[in-house]
mmCIF file of C-alpha atoms in Angstrom:
data_model
loop_
_atom_site.group_PDB
_atom_site.id
_atom_site.type_symbol
_atom_site.label_atom_id
_atom_site.label_comp_id
_atom_site.label_asym_id
_atom_site.label_seq_id
_atom_site.Cartn_x
_atom_site.Cartn_y
_atom_site.Cartn_z
ATOM 1 C CA UNK A 280 113.442 -1.549 -11.413
ATOM 2 C CA UNK A 281 110.111 -3.382 -11.245
ATOM 3 C CA UNK A 282 110.838 -4.524 -7.699
ATOM 4 C CA UNK A 283 111.586 -0.942 -6.700
ATOM 5 C CA UNK A 284 108.261 0.219 -8.144
ATOM 6 C CA UNK A 285 106.404 -2.538 -6.298
ATOM 7 C CA UNK A 286 108.073 -1.522 -3.024
ATOM 8 C CA UNK A 287 107.080 2.104 -3.582
ATOM 9 C CA UNK A 288 103.472 1.099 -4.220
ATOM 10 C CA UNK A 289 103.385 -1.019 -1.065
ATOM 11 C CA UNK A 290 104.911 1.796 0.976
ATOM 12 C CA UNK A 291 102.328 4.257 -0.339
ATOM 13 C CA UNK A 292 99.480 1.863 0.455
ATOM 14 C CA UNK A 293 100.830 1.402 3.983
ATOM 15 C CA UNK A 294 101.048 5.179 4.373
ATOM 16 C CA UNK A 295 97.446 5.637 3.224
ATOM 17 C CA UNK A 296 96.234 2.914 5.592
ATOM 18 C CA UNK A 297 98.101 4.489 8.520
ATOM 19 C CA UNK A 298 96.675 7.930 7.770
ATOM 20 C CA UNK A 299 93.150 6.509 7.550
ATOM 21 C CA UNK A 300 93.455 4.631 10.841
ATOM 22 C CA UNK A 301 94.966 7.546 12.733
ATOM 23 C CA UNK A 302 92.411 9.957 11.283
ATOM 24 C CA UNK A 303 89.615 7.891 12.801
ATOM 25 C CA UNK A 304 90.916 8.509 16.312
ATOM 26 C CA UNK A 305 89.489 11.333 18.384
ATOM 27 C CA UNK A 306 91.647 14.273 19.412
ATOM 28 C CA UNK A 307 91.667 12.865 22.940
ATOM 29 C CA UNK A 308 92.897 9.451 21.749
ATOM 30 C CA UNK A 309 95.599 11.109 19.657
ATOM 31 C CA UNK A 310 96.680 13.178 22.662
ATOM 32 C CA UNK A 311 96.826 10.013 24.762
ATOM 33 C CA UNK A 312 99.417 8.570 22.377
ATOM 34 C CA UNK A 313 101.282 11.870 22.231
ATOM 35 C CA UNK A 314 100.469 13.243 18.798
ATOM 36 C CA UNK A 315 98.374 16.082 17.374
ATOM 37 C CA UNK A 316 96.090 15.720 14.391
ATOM 38 C CA UNK A 317 98.561 17.789 12.360
ATOM 39 C CA UNK A 318 101.248 15.158 13.090
ATOM 40 C CA UNK A 319 99.324 12.352 11.372
ATOM 41 C CA UNK A 320 101.085 12.588 7.974
ATOM 42 C CA UNK A 321 104.549 12.498 9.602
ATOM 43 C CA UNK A 322 103.603 9.657 11.934
ATOM 44 C CA UNK A 323 102.106 7.666 9.072
ATOM 45 C CA UNK A 324 105.281 8.186 7.041
ATOM 46 C CA UNK A 325 107.476 7.127 9.964
ATOM 47 C CA UNK A 326 109.134 10.544 10.219
ATOM 48 C CA UNK A 327 107.768 11.623 13.600
ATOM 49 C CA UNK A 328 110.377 12.574 16.196
ATOM 50 C CA UNK A 329 108.018 13.384 19.099
#
């Protein structure tokens, strides 16, 4: 159970880091990699199917 909690915490920290990094990109840079600003949460969570 403790290991599961630790994994969840690490996954959430990774998600937050990914959101922060993607949010710093300009709209043009995001378009260059094929995502919209509204896609950032899904991309950061690894759920993007674009």
